XYZ file of C-alpha atoms in Angstrom:
697
model
C 215.631 242.062 -60.166
C 216.344 245.538 -59.238
C 213.738 247.497 -56.824
C 213.120 251.201 -57.049
C 215.207 253.373 -55.051
C 212.398 253.866 -52.285
C 211.454 250.400 -52.905
C 214.829 249.417 -51.690
C 214.993 251.046 -48.845
C 211.232 250.814 -47.555
C 212.801 246.739 -47.091
C 215.913 247.583 -45.705
C 214.286 249.865 -43.001
C 211.370 246.991 -42.278
C 213.747 244.620 -42.225
C 216.431 246.226 -40.013
C 213.009 246.916 -37.776
C 211.678 243.294 -37.472
C 215.572 241.585 -36.673
C 214.995 243.264 -33.197
C 212.281 241.742 -32.228
C 212.584 238.020 -33.791
C 216.080 238.333 -31.614
C 214.488 239.077 -28.330
C 211.877 236.500 -28.728
C 214.752 234.148 -28.865
C 217.136 235.512 -26.968
C 214.357 235.682 -23.748
C 212.407 232.015 -24.773
C 213.554 229.425 -21.594
C 212.941 226.748 -19.561
C 210.843 227.231 -16.111
C 212.385 227.241 -12.780
C 211.919 224.331 -10.654
C 208.200 224.258 -8.602
C 208.320 225.579 -4.933
C 206.351 224.307 -2.558
C 205.804 220.449 -2.987
C 203.969 218.927 -1.023
C 202.664 215.283 -0.369
C 199.891 214.594 1.477
C 200.533 212.485 5.226
C 197.921 210.213 6.035
C 195.080 212.342 4.795
C 193.621 210.328 1.886
C 192.339 207.036 1.183
C 193.660 204.876 -1.373
C 196.289 207.944 -2.867
C 198.657 210.374 -1.713
C 198.595 214.085 -3.332
C 201.336 215.998 -4.306
C 200.913 220.034 -4.767
C 203.043 222.294 -5.421
C 202.990 226.556 -6.680
C 203.135 226.748 -10.576
C 205.976 227.924 -12.106
C 205.965 230.589 -14.216
C 205.709 229.813 -18.110
C 205.461 226.509 -17.589
C 202.526 224.184 -19.711
C 202.932 221.052 -17.891
C 204.562 218.885 -14.597
C 206.307 215.722 -14.462
C 206.161 213.976 -11.089
C 208.957 211.888 -10.107
C 208.760 209.201 -6.984
C 211.265 207.127 -4.839
C 210.814 205.119 -2.264
C 213.664 205.401 0.315
C 215.870 208.982 -0.242
C 218.577 208.462 -3.476
C 221.131 208.889 -0.362
C 220.277 205.655 0.716
C 219.933 203.710 -2.331
C 216.736 205.323 -3.767
C 215.316 205.261 -7.001
C 213.592 208.281 -9.124
C 211.075 207.275 -11.326
C 208.660 209.278 -13.589
C 205.115 208.828 -12.607
C 203.312 210.813 -14.326
C 202.647 214.247 -15.999
C 199.717 216.498 -15.382
C 198.993 220.314 -16.419
C 197.741 221.208 -13.150
C 199.701 222.156 -9.722
C 198.293 218.936 -8.311
C 199.078 215.174 -9.185
C 196.588 211.643 -7.076
C 199.215 209.076 -6.613
C 197.100 206.126 -6.940
C 199.681 203.829 -7.559
C 200.871 203.929 -4.045
C 200.953 200.677 -0.702
C 199.023 202.656 2.139
C 201.107 203.185 4.817
C 204.462 202.881 3.007
C 206.698 206.837 3.088
C 207.361 207.711 -0.599
C 209.281 210.575 -1.401
C 208.243 213.093 -4.641
C 210.388 215.577 -7.172
C 208.409 217.621 -9.514
C 209.744 219.308 -12.503
C 208.283 222.656 -14.782
C 208.509 222.030 -18.228
C 207.715 223.835 -21.826
C 208.378 224.379 -25.175
C 212.381 225.316 -24.419
C 212.830 222.216 -22.142
C 212.282 221.182 -18.245
C 213.354 222.518 -15.152
C 215.863 220.893 -13.051
C 214.460 219.164 -10.039
C 212.193 220.400 -7.047
C 212.893 219.941 -3.216
C 211.693 216.804 -2.645
C 208.690 215.980 0.150
C 207.437 212.529 1.703
C 203.903 211.219 2.386
C 201.999 208.172 2.593
C 197.704 207.366 2.381
C 196.282 205.284 4.544
C 194.155 202.134 4.654
C 190.242 202.742 3.737
C 188.940 201.178 6.816
C 191.554 204.005 9.161
C 191.235 206.066 6.628
C 187.285 206.415 7.156
C 186.947 205.824 10.844
C 189.460 208.962 11.473
C 187.736 211.020 8.939
C 184.307 209.939 10.594
C 185.864 211.139 14.107
C 187.644 214.179 12.454
C 190.772 213.474 13.937
C 193.663 211.441 11.806
C 196.589 211.375 14.748
C 194.660 208.910 16.260
C 193.957 205.376 15.168
C 190.951 203.614 15.596
C 189.771 199.729 16.122
C 186.087 198.828 15.539
C 184.572 195.439 16.084
C 181.972 193.298 18.391
C 178.721 192.353 16.592
C 178.925 195.001 13.631
C 181.737 197.710 12.385
C 181.170 201.059 12.996
C 181.322 203.184 9.901
C 181.576 206.316 8.302
C 178.571 208.399 7.226
C 177.659 212.195 6.633
C 173.974 211.605 6.956
C 174.137 212.759 10.584
C 176.507 214.726 12.156
C 178.403 218.003 14.807
C 180.606 219.162 12.908
C 182.586 218.215 9.532
C 180.353 217.333 7.747
C 180.950 213.822 8.912
C 180.640 211.161 11.461
C 181.123 207.463 13.107
C 177.964 205.764 13.724
C 177.382 202.122 15.295
C 176.973 199.228 13.205
C 173.678 197.555 12.711
C 172.767 194.840 15.027
C 169.894 192.781 16.788
C 169.247 192.108 20.201
C 171.885 190.969 22.760
C 174.628 192.231 20.495
C 176.966 195.142 20.488
C 179.066 197.143 17.987
C 182.344 199.212 19.554
C 184.881 201.752 18.403
C 187.871 202.320 20.074
C 191.487 204.343 20.280
C 194.226 204.099 22.983
C 196.596 206.994 23.570
C 199.567 207.630 26.310
C 198.410 210.125 29.138
C 198.290 212.228 30.766
C 195.976 213.845 29.265
C 192.099 214.901 28.357
C 189.767 213.211 25.324
C 187.214 215.456 24.150
C 184.122 214.152 22.303
C 180.208 214.700 21.016
C 177.954 212.298 21.156
C 174.390 210.910 20.011
C 171.910 208.330 20.912
C 168.441 207.275 19.739
C 167.658 203.840 20.934
C 165.001 202.066 23.512
C 165.216 204.765 26.154
C 166.699 203.131 29.377
C 167.081 199.644 27.528
C 169.698 200.325 24.736
C 172.577 202.330 25.434
C 175.520 204.126 24.100
C 178.347 203.745 26.370
C 182.101 205.148 26.672
C 184.577 202.853 29.012
C 187.758 204.455 30.012
C 190.115 200.829 30.436
C 187.157 198.483 30.276
C 185.442 201.140 33.272
C 181.995 202.581 32.301
C 182.514 206.200 32.250
C 179.491 207.174 31.092
C 176.178 206.063 28.995
C 173.663 207.799 27.462
C 169.654 206.295 25.971
C 166.839 207.317 24.837
C 166.874 210.451 22.386
C 169.784 212.043 23.187
C 170.910 214.836 20.703
C 174.678 216.024 20.219
C 176.282 216.875 23.502
C 180.061 217.508 24.491
C 181.555 215.164 27.020
C 185.940 215.346 28.578
C 187.465 213.344 30.631
C 190.954 213.116 31.996
C 193.322 210.452 32.984
C 196.814 210.028 34.424
C 200.003 208.898 32.876
C 200.039 205.717 31.271
C 198.410 203.782 27.909
C 194.634 203.797 27.761
C 192.027 202.723 25.870
C 188.558 204.672 25.195
C 186.078 202.542 23.918
C 182.361 204.184 22.497
C 179.956 200.795 22.724
C 176.405 200.505 21.332
C 174.888 197.636 23.112
C 171.159 196.212 23.030
C 169.292 193.958 25.493
C 166.862 191.577 24.386
C 164.051 193.191 23.802
C 162.460 195.459 21.264
C 163.737 198.463 19.103
C 163.710 202.504 19.695
C 164.465 205.072 17.641
C 167.026 205.136 14.828
C 168.767 201.790 17.073
C 172.243 203.332 17.139
C 174.569 205.934 18.049
C 176.898 208.407 16.552
C 180.167 209.740 17.581
C 182.176 212.937 16.361
C 184.936 216.061 16.456
C 187.064 213.540 18.941
C 189.872 215.461 20.558
C 193.043 214.057 22.249
C 194.905 216.905 24.309
C 198.258 215.232 25.480
C 200.521 216.619 28.366
C 197.068 217.861 30.273
C 197.759 216.552 33.970
C 194.414 215.264 35.406
C 193.586 217.555 38.833
C 190.212 218.181 40.573
C 191.156 222.288 40.650
C 191.525 224.981 38.348
C 195.369 225.927 38.420
C 196.135 228.964 40.642
C 199.078 229.970 38.789
C 200.011 230.112 35.189
C 202.926 227.319 34.484
C 206.497 227.549 34.848
C 208.388 228.003 31.915
C 209.407 225.264 29.838
C 212.874 223.828 29.764
C 215.129 221.987 27.197
C 214.370 224.693 24.129
C 216.115 222.815 21.440
C 215.749 223.647 17.059
C 217.138 220.715 14.870
C 220.540 221.888 13.095
C 220.126 221.233 9.527
C 218.295 217.336 9.898
C 215.581 218.210 7.741
C 215.014 219.834 4.163
C 211.146 221.061 4.964
C 210.888 222.158 8.225
C 212.897 223.018 11.641
C 211.517 220.883 14.457
C 211.171 222.727 17.975
C 210.911 220.929 21.230
C 210.861 221.279 24.835
C 210.612 219.359 28.418
C 206.860 220.141 29.262
C 205.293 222.526 32.000
C 203.242 220.818 34.569
C 200.072 222.441 34.247
C 200.151 223.336 30.970
C 197.511 222.572 28.206
C 198.744 224.352 25.480
C 202.624 225.971 23.876
C 203.191 228.649 21.893
C 205.866 228.456 19.411
C 207.906 231.973 19.010
C 210.498 232.847 15.796
C 212.733 235.791 15.154
C 215.731 235.952 12.630
C 218.222 237.606 15.240
C 218.101 237.499 19.188
C 217.029 240.836 19.410
C 214.990 240.733 16.756
C 210.831 241.048 17.355
C 209.748 237.733 18.577
C 207.029 236.506 16.102
C 204.073 233.920 16.960
C 203.747 231.310 14.648
C 202.069 228.508 15.580
C 200.198 227.069 18.809
C 200.273 223.174 19.909
C 199.569 221.017 22.690
C 202.283 218.698 22.029
C 205.859 219.302 23.628
C 207.206 219.694 20.025
C 206.463 221.894 16.770
C 207.375 221.787 13.721
C 208.157 225.256 11.437
C 207.251 224.395 7.808
C 207.330 228.358 7.116
C 211.126 228.993 7.524
C 212.178 230.540 4.092
C 215.751 230.279 4.630
C 217.788 227.246 3.986
C 221.900 226.300 5.520
C 223.394 227.538 8.856
C 223.607 230.964 7.549
C 220.526 231.099 8.051
C 219.404 230.682 11.686
C 216.068 231.214 13.365
C 216.138 231.754 17.082
C 213.314 229.739 19.080
C 211.192 230.797 22.102
C 208.525 228.584 23.891
C 205.198 229.775 26.433
C 203.321 227.369 28.122
C 199.654 228.163 28.833
C 196.772 227.665 30.719
C 193.758 228.690 32.194
C 195.483 230.790 34.697
C 197.613 232.913 32.252
C 201.095 232.002 30.133
C 204.927 232.107 30.896
C 207.553 233.840 30.149
C 209.623 233.630 27.174
C 212.935 232.610 28.515
C 214.938 229.984 27.361
C 215.849 230.019 23.305
C 217.690 228.196 20.817
C 218.929 228.531 17.457
C 218.159 226.154 14.311
C 218.239 226.330 10.883
C 216.792 224.143 8.123
C 219.555 222.394 5.506
C 219.001 222.631 1.770
C 217.510 219.703 -0.132
C 220.122 217.287 -1.699
C 219.367 217.198 -5.435
C 220.036 213.643 -5.950
C 221.651 211.198 -8.955
C 218.464 210.239 -10.846
C 217.948 207.102 -12.337
C 214.974 206.736 -14.826
C 212.549 204.284 -15.548
C 213.119 202.659 -18.812
C 210.190 204.670 -20.323
C 211.091 208.059 -19.434
C 214.461 209.387 -21.535
C 215.806 212.355 -19.553
C 219.787 212.906 -20.627
C 219.685 216.234 -17.918
C 222.414 215.853 -15.576
C 222.039 219.121 -13.193
C 225.294 221.099 -12.798
C 225.680 220.656 -9.158
C 225.116 217.099 -9.066
C 228.321 217.118 -10.680
C 230.093 219.593 -8.925
C 229.090 217.705 -5.120
C 232.174 216.260 -3.193
C 233.861 212.972 -2.842
C 230.640 211.241 -1.077
C 230.589 208.470 2.250
C 228.064 206.273 3.120
C 226.817 206.471 6.635
C 227.730 203.957 9.090
C 225.464 200.844 9.310
C 225.470 198.319 11.956
C 225.219 200.761 14.755
C 224.836 198.852 18.040
C 225.155 200.169 21.483
C 225.055 197.962 24.641
C 221.779 197.687 26.907
C 222.812 197.064 30.342
C 225.956 194.679 29.676
C 228.681 197.548 31.898
C 227.508 199.290 34.824
C 230.293 202.268 34.477
C 229.829 202.449 30.091
C 227.884 202.030 26.940
C 230.084 200.672 24.093
C 228.603 201.302 20.793
C 229.886 199.931 17.397
C 229.165 199.806 13.900
C 230.476 198.581 10.558
C 233.595 199.985 8.955
C 232.748 202.180 5.752
C 235.240 202.220 3.138
C 237.038 205.871 2.185
C 236.375 207.174 5.916
C 239.074 208.032 8.455
C 237.527 208.981 11.701
C 234.112 208.659 12.798
C 231.792 210.907 14.993
C 229.800 209.284 17.660
C 226.358 211.605 18.241
C 223.864 211.100 21.769
C 220.837 212.514 22.938
C 217.920 211.295 25.489
C 215.572 211.023 21.628
C 215.489 210.469 18.544
C 215.104 213.945 17.298
C 216.664 216.825 20.239
C 219.524 218.136 19.085
C 222.062 215.658 18.591
C 225.571 215.583 20.667
C 229.120 215.125 19.680
C 230.394 213.079 22.701
C 233.608 211.692 20.581
C 235.856 210.911 17.588
C 237.610 207.986 16.777
C 239.336 206.245 14.285
C 238.214 203.175 15.487
C 234.461 201.110 14.679
C 233.937 201.244 18.825
C 233.571 203.979 21.011
C 233.150 203.342 24.859
C 230.468 206.681 26.681
C 231.289 206.411 29.755
C 229.615 209.821 30.462
C 226.163 209.636 31.183
C 224.218 208.744 33.620
C 223.535 205.145 34.422
C 219.171 205.590 34.575
C 218.876 206.924 30.902
C 218.394 205.493 27.842
C 220.179 207.615 24.719
C 220.119 207.614 21.166
C 223.194 207.207 19.261
C 223.976 207.637 16.117
C 227.438 207.914 14.082
C 229.081 209.693 11.258
C 231.478 209.000 8.820
C 234.215 211.518 7.974
C 237.635 212.222 6.388
C 239.393 215.442 4.882
C 237.032 216.055 2.264
C 233.263 215.209 3.518
C 231.114 213.549 5.872
C 228.595 211.143 5.752
C 225.081 212.073 7.025
C 223.945 210.463 10.610
C 223.666 206.528 10.819
C 220.396 204.860 11.861
C 220.425 205.375 15.530
C 220.446 202.729 17.950
C 219.506 202.562 21.509
C 221.779 201.837 24.442
C 222.297 202.029 28.270
C 224.235 201.713 31.349
C 222.789 198.539 34.024
C 220.161 200.690 35.071
C 218.809 200.189 38.654
C 215.686 198.022 37.870
C 211.570 199.212 38.190
C 209.617 197.749 39.928
C 207.889 194.661 38.010
C 204.522 195.124 36.482
C 200.961 193.472 36.219
C 201.547 191.033 39.479
C 199.129 188.861 40.287
C 198.843 186.256 42.929
C 196.092 183.336 42.558
C 192.127 183.856 44.292
C 191.431 180.092 45.079
C 193.289 178.175 42.440
C 195.364 175.765 44.636
C 194.827 173.744 47.937
C 197.292 175.321 50.919
C 199.404 177.231 47.945
C 198.622 181.021 46.664
C 200.584 181.461 42.680
C 201.889 184.743 42.121
C 202.932 185.948 38.746
C 204.961 189.276 37.227
C 206.133 190.445 33.989
C 209.838 192.386 34.114
C 209.383 195.963 33.700
C 209.927 197.392 29.896
C 210.923 200.840 29.509
C 209.315 202.183 26.580
C 210.672 205.926 25.149
C 209.157 208.107 22.799
C 210.733 208.631 19.463
C 209.694 211.807 17.370
C 209.510 211.082 14.253
C 209.379 213.515 10.959
C 205.352 213.073 11.428
C 203.660 212.510 14.550
C 205.289 210.819 17.478
C 206.233 207.238 17.759
C 206.953 204.367 19.937
C 210.514 203.132 20.422
C 211.724 199.889 20.819
C 210.713 198.614 24.411
C 214.337 198.289 26.597
C 213.190 194.851 28.770
C 214.852 195.488 32.212
C 217.825 193.539 33.179
C 217.448 191.657 36.228
C 219.046 188.629 38.321
C 216.604 187.970 41.022
C 213.411 188.748 42.723
C 212.325 189.169 46.287
C 208.892 188.353 46.829
C 207.109 190.279 50.303
C 203.511 189.033 52.165
C 201.829 190.798 54.109
C 197.699 190.147 56.050
C 196.598 193.320 54.586
C 197.815 196.196 52.297
C 198.815 198.464 55.162
C 200.429 195.548 56.782
C 204.164 194.860 57.331
C 206.056 192.984 54.565
C 207.637 190.224 55.347
C 210.252 188.600 52.992
C 209.080 185.252 51.968
C 211.336 184.511 48.832
C 213.852 184.987 46.572
C 213.398 183.576 42.585
C 214.798 184.268 39.265
C 211.745 182.965 37.942
C 208.981 185.649 37.181
C 206.697 183.369 39.665
C 206.947 182.387 43.209
C 204.592 179.588 44.774
C 203.986 180.742 48.649
C 203.234 176.942 50.480
C 203.245 178.594 54.017
C 199.083 178.797 53.183
C 197.216 176.701 55.804
C 194.822 174.234 54.494
C 191.433 175.865 55.444
C 187.768 176.063 55.056
C 188.170 180.048 55.360
C 189.560 182.134 52.705
C 191.906 184.067 54.128
C 193.697 186.585 51.756
C 197.236 187.919 51.802
C 198.686 191.006 49.599
C 201.637 190.480 47.472
C 204.552 192.988 46.236
C 207.796 191.804 43.976
C 211.095 193.989 43.945
C 213.539 193.464 41.105
C 217.339 193.215 41.603
C 220.932 193.270 40.197
C 224.129 194.365 40.940
C 223.041 197.926 40.148
C 220.852 197.611 42.907
C 217.218 196.964 44.260
C 213.989 198.539 43.051
C 211.136 199.747 44.846
C 208.201 197.278 46.142
C 205.740 196.543 42.796
C 202.204 197.224 43.292
C 200.685 194.643 45.372
C 197.457 192.058 44.552
C 195.845 190.231 46.894
C 195.024 186.089 46.393
C 194.032 183.138 48.723
C 194.028 179.387 48.763
C 191.278 177.213 47.877
C 188.329 177.273 50.385
C 188.232 173.656 51.562
C 184.176 172.349 53.369
C 183.959 172.042 56.961
C 184.952 168.633 57.989
C 182.189 167.034 60.450
C 182.395 168.240 63.791
C 180.168 165.299 65.651
C 182.175 162.183 64.951
C 180.887 159.312 66.768
C 182.504 155.793 66.821
C 181.062 153.032 69.053
C 182.528 151.469 71.810
C 182.187 147.931 72.282
C 179.034 147.831 71.416
C 179.699 145.714 67.946
C 180.848 142.429 68.103
C 184.800 142.693 65.669
C 183.749 145.885 64.280
C 183.256 149.234 65.036
C 180.991 152.020 63.387
C 181.582 155.723 62.793
C 178.976 158.000 62.253
C 178.791 161.945 61.892
C 176.307 164.568 60.343
C 176.209 165.521 56.720
C 177.782 168.608 55.392
C 176.880 171.417 52.972
C 178.646 170.524 49.542
C 180.257 167.551 50.442
C 179.498 165.007 48.044
C 181.421 162.151 49.733
C 183.686 161.553 52.796
C 187.011 160.174 53.552
C 187.129 157.899 57.120
C 190.429 157.580 58.593
C 191.872 155.538 61.256
C 195.075 155.755 63.703
C 195.907 154.075 67.220
C 197.448 157.526 68.677
C 196.344 160.909 68.544
C 199.966 161.450 67.167
C 200.106 158.484 65.193
C 200.203 157.849 61.201
C 196.738 158.149 59.959
C 195.695 155.725 57.475
C 192.319 156.256 54.773
C 190.142 153.312 55.788
C 187.652 154.173 52.840
C 185.182 156.979 51.414
C 181.525 156.948 51.278
C 179.303 158.609 49.024
C 177.382 158.118 45.754
C 176.079 156.091 44.314
C 176.498 154.073 47.080
C 173.464 155.735 48.894
C 172.378 158.299 46.749
C 173.306 161.029 49.267
C 170.372 159.746 51.826
C 171.388 158.986 55.796
C 173.527 155.785 55.088
C 176.233 158.451 53.419
C 177.135 159.335 56.807
C 178.302 155.710 58.370
C 181.056 153.806 58.239
C 181.481 150.516 59.353
C 184.947 149.657 60.210
C 185.526 145.613 59.988
C 189.331 145.302 60.548
C 189.868 146.891 64.108
C 192.004 144.454 66.813
C 189.359 144.325 69.535
C 189.310 145.742 72.184
C 192.050 148.037 70.970
C 191.146 151.337 71.675
C 191.363 153.680 67.863
C 191.363 157.207 67.051
C 188.664 158.046 63.570
C 188.581 161.580 61.797
C 186.287 162.222 58.705
C 187.085 164.674 55.933
C 184.620 166.143 53.502
C 185.246 166.031 49.838
C 183.479 168.745 47.739
C 182.493 168.077 43.839
C 186.055 169.145 42.738
C 187.468 165.629 44.566
C 189.398 167.980 47.555
C 188.968 167.658 50.991
C 190.362 169.488 53.371
C 193.889 169.360 54.561
C 193.212 169.429 58.618
C 192.052 166.576 61.231
C 190.111 168.567 63.881
C 187.980 167.009 64.714
C 188.308 162.869 65.889
C 186.406 160.435 68.165
C 187.919 157.158 69.643
C 186.106 153.560 69.501
C 186.787 149.792 70.186
C 184.941 146.449 69.035
C 184.191 143.788 71.042
C 185.523 140.366 71.290
C 188.637 138.746 71.168
């Protein structure tokens, strides 16, 4: 076909102008970048984990992936869903388990690489609802009694919900409680609607009533401080056995636990000291830098500051009541992108100086090798996975001795294939800055440079000339420690005749472990004790006298007189091993069984009855029978002649007389009478006696 000249030139011009547009559209089309800021919820939802992220430009949809453990530890990544929004609710999880999440952005031109991962977990419905109702998901709540407390949103102080007591009847109760480790302060708001001065909403600290309200009381705040140790806070709605009033229930809302507050009787006059021991993690996390420090006395809160260099302006990044802070806003990663951190302690009198600092950084995300579910086809292998260096597994079966040696802690582990040496690390808590204490080609190491009063955490890394493994799981260890005083010392109160039974428990040292998300508790370290010394005194401030030594956790004090008076004794226990002796334990008082008084007017006939001696006495209150004894001399062997009591005489006057028809006349005999109580226990003493004899040959 031939075109006229003008039409041909026009066609060429149109094609020339159109091709760049088509070429441009093809060249600049591309798959989106990986989503940023992936975050999985930590216990904030019941029955699900919510995953959120920042959307990627040009993305049409997002694929969400999950694993049950880090890939470096054997986890398998599986696609669990696709969404068009930058949020995904994972409802196919077992609550209280930890899961790891990745997200890919995709469009018609392909999919991005995997995002950085983030871990999350959900909570069970009951735990979640009570924690949400109390506005505190950091505390764990229990409920019980005749009906459980529950979440509701009809009556509340704040956050549109509160915990309400269960539906109970007369003479019943409904309670909710939580347990904390002091020192610190508990704050909460409460409200009650009940029969005035009859049904109460009560608050207990360690089973001791701290406060109670009754009638119609609107929302009011309460604050209580507690000292060091474990404490249980219990809110209890209790009804009496008559009637009802109001709505017949109580409410609790806005529960706040402020730890590291030392109970005191006066407002501090001086600001707290500058926190010492400031430590920032060096690459332990990919999503945060954890800053820890030693608590300052009388501090109520701590402000955390950050700077890009030591001389740069210090910027406040957060406040906390704990002695650690997670900086999740630090953007850069890797050891070349470190930050400086300072901590300021604060109370009502002012704030400390910013003095101690530490340098920390977060590691860059690990892009794992992916094993996909059979239902999802993905042949992409990220380039940075191909370029990864040789990989070493972390050592397993790390074990540190617990008090086996006085002079060292011995650490052992299993051999790692490909490793030529091992690095051993130590720290006094799980998430502090780990200190390299030695390198060895063997699978054991002796730590001699540690105090005999410390329990430490140990990690091991495998290494060769190409690479170093991640940290192993930790294990705690310690030298043989001088024992601490035994706990729970208890002396029996009137349980045994002429004996007081003392029991106790060895002290268990439990050390806090800072996990990735919260403060949890490490394994208890039971004291190594060879034996215990038991001490006694006549009163709590009296002179302590050692009365025995035992390797058991109990001791019987047999040096107790059998008496009708309950003499009270005080007991202490000292734990010992070859490293030394503990201080005295807390004391406990105890006493032996209180026996009845014996008749003090025993009378025996003197030759008035042929071939017999009659013994009489006055009745003793509480006695159900009497035992009669005879001896030929005052200090001789006492022989029991018999007993007098029901049903023979039905507690009449005949119960207080006994006829001895076995004497040899006219020999003189000594007679005693002992009272016997309803438990069948008589006294151990022979205080009151009389002599008697019979007439005849």
